[in-house]
Amino acid sequence: MFISKTSEYALRILTYMALNNETQFSAQSLYAELDIPKRYLMRLLTDLSKSGFIKATRGRNGGYVFARPLETIYFSEIIDSVEGLLPFEGCVLGNAVCPVDKPCAMHQIWEKPKQAFLETIKTTTLADLLL
Amino acid sequence: MFISKTSEYALRILTYMALNNETQFSAQSLYAELDIPKRYLMRLLTDLSKSGFIKATRGRNGGYVFARPLETIYFSEIIDSVEGLLPFEGCVLGNAVCPVDKPCAMHQIWEKPKQAFLETIKTTTLADLLL
DNA sequence: ATAATATAATACCCGTAAGTATTAATTTAT
DNA sequence: ATAAATTAATACTTACGGGTATTATATTAT
């Protein structure tokens, strides 16, 4: 399953905003573009706002803009804010401890894809989408 | 979250069985070794049995043994039988379609870790644990 | 035969992620 | 001032993965 549906939504929202350089995005306009249940989208926008990725202005003509430069927003941070990174970093067999000197059966096998995943999300920012 | 808890359990069970060459494994003995809720473990064993990875013999002195040679059991098949592979193979942003000529924003970025993951589980069998 | 020891089947329960509804607060155009 | 348009807060509902309970079925030691 890789990442949760909510993480998926968050990425969909922020990548859309990053790629479409508008002065501001209302929940309404995002709803029209992205395929996310409206009320859930609105709540998620508030969450992303609280997390500091975007900032909101209320009232008429309100909406959302990025709160920080795209270069500073790593994918890892987005996923982390939604569902945490621990489940990704831990032992794939779910062992509480998976010591280096006596790792779990799948440790060796899992290492490569896991590192590829973590490395990617930890070194890539929203700005990289524009390249 | 990577893989579901049930997939985790399934891998834990089968890797344990693969690494400990006993003539037979009872649910009881697996429960003693692996940290999985007993009743859930038993149900999962039945599932794995139905899926054809292991076969059960009932009654006194019953238990489970592999139904097929370890060389033929790919990790991808195990995960597939528990939660399916589609969520892993599909678009990371959850788009129904993510066409090659006009892929989603994260397509390029996600490609490497995704392939590393799929490649690993599709080319590794339980027998590889014994190497 | 019977009792003991296994797995199988089925139904139910619970916690959490996902989704919905309602009301409040804020801003601005008129 | 007022109404319209926006986000915020909060509570509720639903779906599902994970976990539990109960009963049935099969095998074998005695």
PDB file of C-alpha atoms (C1' of nucleotides) in Angstrom:
ATOM      1  CA  MET A   1       0.000   0.000   0.000  1.00  0.00           C
ATOM      2  CA  PHE A   2       3.081   2.225   0.249  1.00  0.00           C
ATOM      3  CA  ILE A   3       1.523   5.444   1.571  1.00  0.00           C
ATOM      4  CA  SER A   4      -1.855   6.253   3.062  1.00  0.00           C
ATOM      5  CA  LYS A   5      -4.639   7.766   1.052  1.00  0.00           C
ATOM      6  CA  THR A   6      -4.358  10.978   3.012  1.00  0.00           C
ATOM      7  CA  SER A   7      -0.652  11.232   2.173  1.00  0.00           C
ATOM      8  CA  GLU A   8      -1.612  10.682  -1.417  1.00  0.00           C
ATOM      9  CA  TYR A   9      -4.071  13.558  -1.215  1.00  0.00           C
ATOM     10  CA  ALA A  10      -1.553  15.829   0.449  1.00  0.00           C
ATOM     11  CA  LEU A  11       0.982  15.151  -2.272  1.00  0.00           C
ATOM     12  CA  ARG A  12      -1.641  15.674  -4.929  1.00  0.00           C
ATOM     13  CA  ILE A  13      -2.562  19.052  -3.491  1.00  0.00           C
ATOM     14  CA  LEU A  14       0.943  20.355  -2.961  1.00  0.00           C
ATOM     15  CA  THR A  15       2.359  19.093  -6.252  1.00  0.00           C
ATOM     16  CA  TYR A  16      -0.555  20.680  -8.050  1.00  0.00           C
ATOM     17  CA  MET A  17       0.029  23.966  -6.330  1.00  0.00           C
ATOM     18  CA  ALA A  18       3.750  23.777  -7.050  1.00  0.00           C
ATOM     19  CA  LEU A  19       3.233  23.184 -10.734  1.00  0.00           C
ATOM     20  CA  ASN A  20       0.562  25.794 -11.261  1.00  0.00           C
ATOM     21  CA  ASN A  21       1.960  29.107 -10.331  1.00  0.00           C
ATOM     22  CA  GLU A  22      -1.134  31.013  -9.384  1.00  0.00           C
ATOM     23  CA  THR A  23      -1.267  33.820  -6.874  1.00  0.00           C
ATOM     24  CA  GLN A  24      -3.636  31.880  -4.677  1.00  0.00           C
ATOM     25  CA  PHE A  25      -5.624  28.644  -4.550  1.00  0.00           C
ATOM     26  CA  SER A  26      -9.084  28.445  -3.040  1.00  0.00           C
ATOM     27  CA  ALA A  27     -10.406  25.158  -1.685  1.00  0.00           C
ATOM     28  CA  GLN A  28     -13.070  25.457  -4.340  1.00  0.00           C
ATOM     29  CA  SER A  29     -10.607  25.641  -7.211  1.00  0.00           C
ATOM     30  CA  LEU A  30      -8.530  22.792  -5.827  1.00  0.00           C
ATOM     31  CA  TYR A  31     -11.663  20.716  -5.510  1.00  0.00           C
ATOM     32  CA  ALA A  32     -12.449  21.359  -9.146  1.00  0.00           C
ATOM     33  CA  GLU A  33      -9.021  20.183 -10.247  1.00  0.00           C
ATOM     34  CA  LEU A  34      -8.090  17.379  -7.890  1.00  0.00           C
ATOM     35  CA  ASP A  35     -10.242  14.366  -7.324  1.00  0.00           C
ATOM     36  CA  ILE A  36     -10.615  14.598  -3.557  1.00  0.00           C
ATOM     37  CA  PRO A  37     -13.852  14.593  -1.532  1.00  0.00           C
ATOM     38  CA  LYS A  38     -14.640  18.242  -0.901  1.00  0.00           C
ATOM     39  CA  ARG A  39     -15.035  18.344   2.847  1.00  0.00           C
ATOM     40  CA  TYR A  40     -12.112  16.061   3.382  1.00  0.00           C
ATOM     41  CA  LEU A  41     -10.031  18.255   1.137  1.00  0.00           C
ATOM     42  CA  MET A  42     -10.961  21.341   3.126  1.00  0.00           C
ATOM     43  CA  ARG A  43     -10.014  19.734   6.385  1.00  0.00           C
ATOM     44  CA  LEU A  44      -6.748  18.527   4.935  1.00  0.00           C
ATOM     45  CA  LEU A  45      -5.960  22.029   3.705  1.00  0.00           C
ATOM     46  CA  THR A  46      -6.375  23.296   7.232  1.00  0.00           C
ATOM     47  CA  ASP A  47      -4.031  20.577   8.436  1.00  0.00           C
ATOM     48  CA  LEU A  48      -1.428  21.419   5.820  1.00  0.00           C
ATOM     49  CA  SER A  49      -1.818  25.004   6.879  1.00  0.00           C
ATOM     50  CA  LYS A  50      -1.200  24.150  10.521  1.00  0.00           C
ATOM     51  CA  SER A  51       1.792  22.080   9.476  1.00  0.00           C
ATOM     52  CA  GLY A  52       3.278  25.167   7.929  1.00  0.00           C
ATOM     53  CA  PHE A  53       3.422  24.138   4.285  1.00  0.00           C
ATOM     54  CA  ILE A  54       0.808  26.596   3.174  1.00  0.00           C
ATOM     55  CA  LYS A  55      -0.853  29.591   4.729  1.00  0.00           C
ATOM     56  CA  ALA A  56      -4.466  30.561   4.555  1.00  0.00           C
ATOM     57  CA  THR A  57      -6.199  33.852   4.206  1.00  0.00           C
ATOM     58  CA  ARG A  58      -9.818  33.783   5.198  1.00  0.00           C
ATOM     59  CA  GLY A  59     -12.825  35.572   3.967  1.00  0.00           C
ATOM     60  CA  ARG A  60     -13.852  36.671   0.550  1.00  0.00           C
ATOM     61  CA  ASN A  61     -11.094  36.188  -2.014  1.00  0.00           C
ATOM     62  CA  GLY A  62      -9.285  34.100   0.510  1.00  0.00           C
ATOM     63  CA  GLY A  63      -7.345  30.963  -0.250  1.00  0.00           C
ATOM     64  CA  TYR A  64      -4.023  29.261   0.179  1.00  0.00           C
ATOM     65  CA  VAL A  65      -0.480  30.010  -0.855  1.00  0.00           C
ATOM     66  CA  PHE A  66       2.790  28.338   0.016  1.00  0.00           C
ATOM     67  CA  ALA A  67       4.106  29.476   3.348  1.00  0.00           C
ATOM     68  CA  ARG A  68       7.701  28.645   2.483  1.00  0.00           C
ATOM     69  CA  PRO A  69       9.859  28.430  -0.632  1.00  0.00           C
ATOM     70  CA  LEU A  70       9.377  25.208  -2.591  1.00  0.00           C
ATOM     71  CA  GLU A  71      13.082  24.448  -2.251  1.00  0.00           C
ATOM     72  CA  THR A  72      12.600  23.858   1.477  1.00  0.00           C
ATOM     73  CA  ILE A  73       9.675  21.447   1.299  1.00  0.00           C
ATOM     74  CA  TYR A  74      10.853  17.850   1.175  1.00  0.00           C
ATOM     75  CA  PHE A  75       8.489  15.044   0.330  1.00  0.00           C
ATOM     76  CA  SER A  76       9.592  13.276   3.459  1.00  0.00           C
ATOM     77  CA  GLU A  77       8.331  16.183   5.526  1.00  0.00           C
ATOM     78  CA  ILE A  78       4.935  16.088   3.885  1.00  0.00           C
ATOM     79  CA  ILE A  79       4.477  12.363   4.449  1.00  0.00           C
ATOM     80  CA  ASP A  80       5.859  12.726   7.943  1.00  0.00           C
ATOM     81  CA  SER A  81       3.301  15.358   8.849  1.00  0.00           C
ATOM     82  CA  VAL A  82       0.437  13.197   7.633  1.00  0.00           C
ATOM     83  CA  GLU A  83       1.269   9.699   8.829  1.00  0.00           C
ATOM     84  CA  GLY A  84       4.760   9.764  10.275  1.00  0.00           C
ATOM     85  CA  LEU A  85       7.901   8.139   8.911  1.00  0.00           C
ATOM     86  CA  LEU A  86       8.508   5.552  11.602  1.00  0.00           C
ATOM     87  CA  PRO A  87       6.560   2.773   9.894  1.00  0.00           C
ATOM     88  CA  PHE A  88       8.772   3.264   6.855  1.00  0.00           C
ATOM     89  CA  GLU A  89      12.018   3.287   8.745  1.00  0.00           C
ATOM     90  CA  GLY A  90      11.352   0.356  11.035  1.00  0.00           C
ATOM     91  CA  CYS A  91      11.879  -3.364  10.512  1.00  0.00           C
ATOM     92  CA  VAL A  92       9.880  -4.706   7.607  1.00  0.00           C
ATOM     93  CA  LEU A  93       8.801  -7.736   9.602  1.00  0.00           C
ATOM     94  CA  GLY A  94       7.570  -5.411  12.304  1.00  0.00           C
ATOM     95  CA  ASN A  95      10.006  -6.608  14.921  1.00  0.00           C
ATOM     96  CA  ALA A  96      10.379  -4.104  17.690  1.00  0.00           C
ATOM     97  CA  VAL A  97      14.112  -4.536  17.533  1.00  0.00           C
ATOM     98  CA  CYS A  98      16.055  -5.658  14.497  1.00  0.00           C
ATOM     99  CA  PRO A  99      19.653  -5.459  15.696  1.00  0.00           C
ATOM    100  CA  VAL A 100      22.465  -4.917  13.221  1.00  0.00           C
ATOM    101  CA  ASP A 101      24.402  -7.944  14.420  1.00  0.00           C
ATOM    102  CA  LYS A 102      21.386 -10.208  14.212  1.00  0.00           C
ATOM    103  CA  PRO A 103      18.898  -8.674  11.813  1.00  0.00           C
ATOM    104  CA  CYS A 104      15.576 -10.180  10.752  1.00  0.00           C
ATOM    105  CA  ALA A 105      15.265 -12.655   7.921  1.00  0.00           C
ATOM    106  CA  MET A 106      14.305 -10.063   5.358  1.00  0.00           C
ATOM    107  CA  HIS A 107      16.607  -7.300   6.479  1.00  0.00           C
ATOM    108  CA  GLN A 108      19.169  -7.781   3.744  1.00  0.00           C
ATOM    109  CA  ILE A 109      16.570  -8.162   1.035  1.00  0.00           C
ATOM    110  CA  TRP A 110      14.564  -5.140   2.042  1.00  0.00           C
ATOM    111  CA  GLU A 111      17.461  -2.796   2.456  1.00  0.00           C
ATOM    112  CA  LYS A 112      17.788  -1.698  -1.148  1.00  0.00           C
ATOM    113  CA  PRO A 113      14.192  -0.739  -1.935  1.00  0.00           C
ATOM    114  CA  LYS A 114      13.783   0.830   1.483  1.00  0.00           C
ATOM    115  CA  GLN A 115      16.821   3.031   1.079  1.00  0.00           C
ATOM    116  CA  ALA A 116      15.762   3.963  -2.442  1.00  0.00           C
ATOM    117  CA  PHE A 117      12.440   5.098  -1.078  1.00  0.00           C
ATOM    118  CA  LEU A 118      13.749   7.001   1.921  1.00  0.00           C
ATOM    119  CA  GLU A 119      16.586   8.544  -0.040  1.00  0.00           C
ATOM    120  CA  THR A 120      14.192   9.794  -2.681  1.00  0.00           C
ATOM    121  CA  ILE A 121      11.707  11.421  -0.360  1.00  0.00           C
ATOM    122  CA  LYS A 122      14.400  12.882   1.853  1.00  0.00           C
ATOM    123  CA  THR A 123      16.368  14.501  -0.949  1.00  0.00           C
ATOM    124  CA  THR A 124      13.598  15.701  -3.195  1.00  0.00           C
ATOM    125  CA  THR A 125      11.715  18.949  -2.738  1.00  0.00           C
ATOM    126  CA  LEU A 126       8.673  20.395  -4.418  1.00  0.00           C
ATOM    127  CA  ALA A 127      11.000  22.661  -6.353  1.00  0.00           C
ATOM    128  CA  ASP A 128      12.460  19.631  -8.092  1.00  0.00           C
ATOM    129  CA  LEU A 129       9.159  19.162  -9.867  1.00  0.00           C
ATOM    130  CA  LEU A 130       9.800  22.306 -11.843  1.00  0.00           C
ATOM    131  CA  LEU A 131      13.076  21.107 -13.329  1.00  0.00           C
TER     132      LEU A 131
ATOM    133  CA  MET B   1       3.291   2.326   5.915  1.00  0.00           C
ATOM    134  CA  PHE B   2       4.773   0.245   3.094  1.00  0.00           C
ATOM    135  CA  ILE B   3       2.974  -3.062   3.630  1.00  0.00           C
ATOM    136  CA  SER B   4      -0.021  -3.984   5.745  1.00  0.00           C
ATOM    137  CA  LYS B   5       0.351  -5.568   9.137  1.00  0.00           C
ATOM    138  CA  THR B   6      -1.147  -8.775   7.831  1.00  0.00           C
ATOM    139  CA  SER B   7       1.466  -8.930   5.068  1.00  0.00           C
ATOM    140  CA  GLU B   8       4.048  -8.362   7.758  1.00  0.00           C
ATOM    141  CA  TYR B   9       2.659 -11.304   9.715  1.00  0.00           C
ATOM    142  CA  ALA B  10       2.551 -13.517   6.638  1.00  0.00           C
ATOM    143  CA  LEU B  11       6.180 -12.756   5.865  1.00  0.00           C
ATOM    144  CA  ARG B  12       7.134 -13.338   9.467  1.00  0.00           C
ATOM    145  CA  ILE B  13       5.472 -16.748   9.456  1.00  0.00           C
ATOM    146  CA  LEU B  14       6.838 -17.956   6.149  1.00  0.00           C
ATOM    147  CA  THR B  15      10.358 -16.648   6.642  1.00  0.00           C
ATOM    148  CA  TYR B  16      10.431 -18.305  10.026  1.00  0.00           C
ATOM    149  CA  MET B  17       9.325 -21.599   8.572  1.00  0.00           C
ATOM    150  CA  ALA B  18      11.825 -21.293   5.751  1.00  0.00           C
ATOM    151  CA  LEU B  19      14.719 -20.685   8.097  1.00  0.00           C
ATOM    152  CA  ASN B  20      13.847 -23.381  10.627  1.00  0.00           C
ATOM    153  CA  ASN B  21      13.797 -26.658   8.839  1.00  0.00           C
ATOM    154  CA  GLU B  22      11.452 -28.649  10.999  1.00  0.00           C
ATOM    155  CA  THR B  23       9.286 -31.467   9.768  1.00  0.00           C
ATOM    156  CA  GLN B  24       6.148 -29.610  10.728  1.00  0.00           C
ATOM    157  CA  PHE B  25       4.961 -26.425  12.434  1.00  0.00           C
ATOM    158  CA  SER B  26       1.892 -26.313  14.612  1.00  0.00           C
ATOM    159  CA  ALA B  27       0.002 -23.067  15.128  1.00  0.00           C
ATOM    160  CA  GLN B  28       0.906 -23.438  18.768  1.00  0.00           C
ATOM    161  CA  SER B  29       4.633 -23.555  18.137  1.00  0.00           C
ATOM    162  CA  LEU B  30       4.479 -20.641  15.696  1.00  0.00           C
ATOM    163  CA  TYR B  31       2.555 -18.656  18.276  1.00  0.00           C
ATOM    164  CA  ALA B  32       5.298 -19.312  20.787  1.00  0.00           C
ATOM    165  CA  GLU B  33       7.974 -18.023  18.440  1.00  0.00           C
ATOM    166  CA  LEU B  34       6.379 -15.211  16.487  1.00  0.00           C
ATOM    167  CA  ASP B  35       4.743 -12.267  18.126  1.00  0.00           C
ATOM    168  CA  ILE B  36       1.327 -12.519  16.494  1.00  0.00           C
ATOM    169  CA  PRO B  37      -2.069 -12.633  18.237  1.00  0.00           C
ATOM    170  CA  LYS B  38      -2.963 -16.290  18.498  1.00  0.00           C
ATOM    171  CA  ARG B  39      -6.386 -16.401  16.927  1.00  0.00           C
ATOM    172  CA  TYR B  40      -5.379 -14.035  14.192  1.00  0.00           C
ATOM    173  CA  LEU B  41      -2.346 -16.180  13.504  1.00  0.00           C
ATOM    174  CA  MET B  42      -4.496 -19.271  13.203  1.00  0.00           C
ATOM    175  CA  ARG B  43      -6.826 -17.626  10.761  1.00  0.00           C
ATOM    176  CA  LEU B  44      -3.916 -16.357   8.736  1.00  0.00           C
ATOM    177  CA  LEU B  45      -2.399 -19.840   8.615  1.00  0.00           C
ATOM    178  CA  THR B  46      -5.619 -21.121   7.138  1.00  0.00           C
ATOM    179  CA  ASP B  47      -5.495 -18.340   4.562  1.00  0.00           C
ATOM    180  CA  LEU B  48      -1.908 -19.131   3.654  1.00  0.00           C
ATOM    181  CA  SER B  49      -2.956 -22.721   3.374  1.00  0.00           C
ATOM    182  CA  LYS B  50      -5.768 -21.868   0.991  1.00  0.00           C
ATOM    183  CA  SER B  51      -3.374 -19.708  -0.996  1.00  0.00           C
ATOM    184  CA  GLY B  52      -1.243 -22.769  -1.528  1.00  0.00           C
ATOM    185  CA  PHE B  53       1.945 -21.713   0.235  1.00  0.00           C
ATOM    186  CA  ILE B  54       1.601 -24.240   2.991  1.00  0.00           C
ATOM    187  CA  LYS B  55      -0.542 -27.274   3.551  1.00  0.00           C
ATOM    188  CA  ALA B  56      -2.229 -28.346   6.738  1.00  0.00           C
ATOM    189  CA  THR B  57      -2.764 -31.675   8.313  1.00  0.00           C
ATOM    190  CA  ARG B  58      -5.486 -31.705  10.915  1.00  0.00           C
ATOM    191  CA  GLY B  59      -5.936 -33.574  14.096  1.00  0.00           C
ATOM    192  CA  ARG B  60      -3.512 -34.734  16.687  1.00  0.00           C
ATOM    193  CA  ASN B  61       0.105 -34.176  15.636  1.00  0.00           C
ATOM    194  CA  GLY B  62      -1.187 -31.980  12.851  1.00  0.00           C
ATOM    195  CA  GLY B  63       0.398 -28.775  11.664  1.00  0.00           C
ATOM    196  CA  TYR B  64       1.723 -26.998   8.627  1.00  0.00           C
ATOM    197  CA  VAL B  65       4.447 -27.657   6.096  1.00  0.00           C
ATOM    198  CA  PHE B  66       5.340 -25.897   2.874  1.00  0.00           C
ATOM    199  CA  ALA B  67       3.176 -27.031   0.016  1.00  0.00           C
ATOM    200  CA  ARG B  68       5.750 -26.074  -2.608  1.00  0.00           C
ATOM    201  CA  PRO B  69       9.518 -25.788  -2.860  1.00  0.00           C
ATOM    202  CA  LEU B  70      10.904 -22.590  -1.397  1.00  0.00           C
ATOM    203  CA  GLU B  71      12.477 -21.739  -4.744  1.00  0.00           C
ATOM    204  CA  THR B  72       9.035 -21.179  -6.210  1.00  0.00           C
ATOM    205  CA  ILE B  73       7.654 -18.845  -3.568  1.00  0.00           C
ATOM    206  CA  TYR B  74       8.290 -15.222  -4.460  1.00  0.00           C
ATOM    207  CA  PHE B  75       7.752 -12.476  -1.923  1.00  0.00           C
ATOM    208  CA  SER B  76       5.600 -10.686  -4.446  1.00  0.00           C
ATOM    209  CA  GLU B  77       3.246 -13.648  -4.475  1.00  0.00           C
ATOM    210  CA  ILE B  78       2.918 -13.623  -0.704  1.00  0.00           C
ATOM    211  CA  ILE B  79       2.131  -9.931  -0.528  1.00  0.00           C
ATOM    212  CA  ASP B  80      -0.152 -10.278  -3.516  1.00  0.00           C
ATOM    213  CA  SER B  81      -2.186 -12.981  -1.820  1.00  0.00           C
ATOM    214  CA  VAL B  82      -2.638 -10.881   1.307  1.00  0.00           C
ATOM    215  CA  GLU B  83      -3.299  -7.373   0.048  1.00  0.00           C
ATOM    216  CA  GLY B  84      -2.766  -7.385  -3.690  1.00  0.00           C
ATOM    217  CA  LEU B  85      -0.042  -5.669  -5.678  1.00  0.00           C
ATOM    218  CA  LEU B  86      -2.111  -3.098  -7.524  1.00  0.00           C
ATOM    219  CA  PRO B  87      -1.705  -0.369  -4.896  1.00  0.00           C
ATOM    220  CA  PHE B  88       2.049  -0.757  -5.255  1.00  0.00           C
ATOM    221  CA  GLU B  89       2.075  -0.750  -9.020  1.00  0.00           C
ATOM    222  CA  GLY B  90      -0.371   2.080  -9.553  1.00  0.00           C
ATOM    223  CA  CYS B  91       0.209   5.820  -9.653  1.00  0.00           C
ATOM    224  CA  VAL B  92       1.643   7.160  -6.441  1.00  0.00           C
ATOM    225  CA  LEU B  93      -0.707  10.106  -6.501  1.00  0.00           C
ATOM    226  CA  GLY B  94      -3.603   7.709  -6.820  1.00  0.00           C
ATOM    227  CA  ASN B  95      -4.640   8.899 -10.258  1.00  0.00           C
ATOM    228  CA  ALA B  96      -6.763   6.333 -12.030  1.00  0.00           C
ATOM    229  CA  VAL B  97      -4.736   6.873 -15.148  1.00  0.00           C
ATOM    230  CA  CYS B  98      -1.171   8.106 -15.250  1.00  0.00           C
ATOM    231  CA  PRO B  99      -0.380   7.962 -18.969  1.00  0.00           C
ATOM    232  CA  VAL B 100       3.181   7.546 -20.146  1.00  0.00           C
ATOM    233  CA  ASP B 101       3.046  10.588 -22.399  1.00  0.00           C
ATOM    234  CA  LYS B 102       1.601  12.785 -19.669  1.00  0.00           C
ATOM    235  CA  PRO B 103       2.487  11.244 -16.309  1.00  0.00           C
ATOM    236  CA  CYS B 104       1.674  12.685 -12.909  1.00  0.00           C
ATOM    237  CA  ALA B 105       3.884  15.199 -11.166  1.00  0.00           C
ATOM    238  CA  MET B 106       5.668  12.644  -9.048  1.00  0.00           C
ATOM    239  CA  HIS B 107       5.958   9.917 -11.648  1.00  0.00           C
ATOM    240  CA  GLN B 108       9.599  10.531 -12.463  1.00  0.00           C
ATOM    241  CA  ILE B 109      10.600  10.906  -8.839  1.00  0.00           C
ATOM    242  CA  TRP B 110       8.807   7.817  -7.652  1.00  0.00           C
ATOM    243  CA  GLU B 111      10.016   5.557 -10.410  1.00  0.00           C
ATOM    244  CA  LYS B 112      13.313   4.537  -8.873  1.00  0.00           C
ATOM    245  CA  PRO B 113      12.195   3.498  -5.371  1.00  0.00           C
ATOM    246  CA  LYS B 114       9.097   1.866  -6.790  1.00  0.00           C
ATOM    247  CA  GLN B 115      11.065  -0.230  -9.229  1.00  0.00           C
ATOM    248  CA  ALA B 116      13.579  -1.145  -6.548  1.00  0.00           C
ATOM    249  CA  PHE B 117      10.742  -2.405  -4.394  1.00  0.00           C
ATOM    250  CA  LEU B 118       8.890  -4.321  -7.088  1.00  0.00           C
ATOM    251  CA  GLU B 119      12.075  -5.743  -8.557  1.00  0.00           C
ATOM    252  CA  THR B 120      13.148  -7.028  -5.191  1.00  0.00           C
ATOM    253  CA  ILE B 121       9.924  -8.749  -4.255  1.00  0.00           C
ATOM    254  CA  LYS B 122       9.427 -10.159  -7.742  1.00  0.00           C
ATOM    255  CA  THR B 123      12.866 -11.691  -8.034  1.00  0.00           C
ATOM    256  CA  THR B 124      13.411 -12.963  -4.517  1.00  0.00           C
ATOM    257  CA  THR B 125      12.111 -16.265  -3.206  1.00  0.00           C
ATOM    258  CA  LEU B 126      12.036 -17.769   0.241  1.00  0.00           C
ATOM    259  CA  ALA B 127      14.926 -19.978  -0.814  1.00  0.00           C
ATOM    260  CA  ASP B 128      17.116 -16.885  -1.127  1.00  0.00           C
ATOM    261  CA  LEU B 129      16.937 -16.494   2.643  1.00  0.00           C
ATOM    262  CA  LEU B 130      19.037 -19.613   3.039  1.00  0.00           C
ATOM    263  CA  LEU B 131      21.954 -18.316   0.998  1.00  0.00           C
TER     264      LEU B 131
ATOM    265  C1'  DA C   1     -15.254 -45.914  21.504  1.00  0.00           C
ATOM    266  C1'  DT C   2     -13.464 -42.014  23.654  1.00  0.00           C
ATOM    267  C1'  DA C   3     -10.766 -38.236  24.798  1.00  0.00           C
ATOM    268  C1'  DA C   4      -7.256 -35.261  23.439  1.00  0.00           C
ATOM    269  C1'  DT C   5      -5.204 -32.370  20.101  1.00  0.00           C
ATOM    270  C1'  DA C   6      -5.049 -30.310  15.933  1.00  0.00           C
ATOM    271  C1'  DT C   7      -6.991 -27.164  12.009  1.00  0.00           C
ATOM    272  C1'  DA C   8     -11.449 -24.919   9.625  1.00  0.00           C
ATOM    273  C1'  DA C   9     -15.340 -22.062   9.357  1.00  0.00           C
ATOM    274  C1'  DT C  10     -18.015 -18.436  10.669  1.00  0.00           C
ATOM    275  C1'  DA C  11     -19.635 -14.706  13.014  1.00  0.00           C
ATOM    276  C1'  DC C  12     -18.836 -10.935  15.802  1.00  0.00           C
ATOM    277  C1'  DC C  13     -16.234  -6.800  17.896  1.00  0.00           C
ATOM    278  C1'  DC C  14     -13.127  -2.751  17.978  1.00  0.00           C
ATOM    279  C1'  DG C  15     -10.105   1.064  16.680  1.00  0.00           C
ATOM    280  C1'  DT C  16      -8.700   3.988  13.274  1.00  0.00           C
ATOM    281  C1'  DA C  17      -8.580   6.052   8.692  1.00  0.00           C
ATOM    282  C1'  DA C  18     -11.600   8.111   5.584  1.00  0.00           C
ATOM    283  C1'  DG C  19     -15.511  10.805   4.699  1.00  0.00           C
ATOM    284  C1'  DT C  20     -19.660  13.923   5.983  1.00  0.00           C
ATOM    285  C1'  DA C  21     -22.355  17.590   8.388  1.00  0.00           C
ATOM    286  C1'  DT C  22     -22.951  21.610  10.985  1.00  0.00           C
ATOM    287  C1'  DT C  23     -21.790  25.722  12.907  1.00  0.00           C
ATOM    288  C1'  DA C  24     -18.392  29.471  13.819  1.00  0.00           C
ATOM    289  C1'  DA C  25     -15.141  32.932  12.467  1.00  0.00           C
ATOM    290  C1'  DT C  26     -13.065  36.115   9.176  1.00  0.00           C
ATOM    291  C1'  DT C  27     -12.748  39.200   5.305  1.00  0.00           C
ATOM    292  C1'  DT C  28     -14.421  42.131   1.668  1.00  0.00           C
ATOM    293  C1'  DA C  29     -17.639  43.932  -1.946  1.00  0.00           C
ATOM    294  C1'  DT C  30     -21.640  46.464  -2.094  1.00  0.00           C
TER     295       DT C  30
ATOM    296  C1'  DA D   1     -24.459  47.588   7.972  1.00  0.00           C
ATOM    297  C1'  DT D   2     -25.213  43.655   5.322  1.00  0.00           C
ATOM    298  C1'  DA D   3     -24.561  39.824   2.497  1.00  0.00           C
ATOM    299  C1'  DA D   4     -21.500  36.869   0.210  1.00  0.00           C
ATOM    300  C1'  DA D   5     -17.502  34.185   0.142  1.00  0.00           C
ATOM    301  C1'  DT D   6     -14.043  32.163   2.185  1.00  0.00           C
ATOM    302  C1'  DT D   7     -11.407  29.194   5.926  1.00  0.00           C
ATOM    303  C1'  DA D   8     -11.707  26.964  10.973  1.00  0.00           C
ATOM    304  C1'  DA D   9     -13.436  24.033  14.409  1.00  0.00           C
ATOM    305  C1'  DT D  10     -15.831  20.291  15.972  1.00  0.00           C
ATOM    306  C1'  DA D  11     -18.592  16.472  16.058  1.00  0.00           C
ATOM    307  C1'  DC D  12     -20.570  12.693  13.818  1.00  0.00           C
ATOM    308  C1'  DT D  13     -20.773   8.582  10.504  1.00  0.00           C
ATOM    309  C1'  DT D  14     -18.930   4.906   7.690  1.00  0.00           C
ATOM    310  C1'  DA D  15     -15.772   1.370   6.020  1.00  0.00           C
ATOM    311  C1'  DC D  16     -12.308  -1.669   6.789  1.00  0.00           C
ATOM    312  C1'  DG D  17      -8.196  -3.799   8.714  1.00  0.00           C
ATOM    313  C1'  DG D  18      -7.077  -6.083  12.640  1.00  0.00           C
ATOM    314  C1'  DG D  19      -8.432  -8.933  16.434  1.00  0.00           C
ATOM    315  C1'  DT D  20     -11.605 -12.152  19.240  1.00  0.00           C
ATOM    316  C1'  DA D  21     -15.001 -15.921  20.273  1.00  0.00           C
ATOM    317  C1'  DT D  22     -17.442 -19.928  19.304  1.00  0.00           C
ATOM    318  C1'  DT D  23     -18.439 -23.975  17.172  1.00  0.00           C
ATOM    319  C1'  DA D  24     -17.379 -27.615  13.751  1.00  0.00           C
ATOM    320  C1'  DT D  25     -14.384 -30.983  11.744  1.00  0.00           C
ATOM    321  C1'  DA D  26     -10.549 -34.136  11.425  1.00  0.00           C
ATOM    322  C1'  DT D  27      -6.959 -37.257  13.245  1.00  0.00           C
ATOM    323  C1'  DT D  28      -4.767 -40.223  16.442  1.00  0.00           C
ATOM    324  C1'  DA D  29      -3.274 -42.146  21.056  1.00  0.00           C
ATOM    325  C1'  DT D  30      -5.226 -44.760  24.427  1.00  0.00           C
TER     326       DT D  30
END
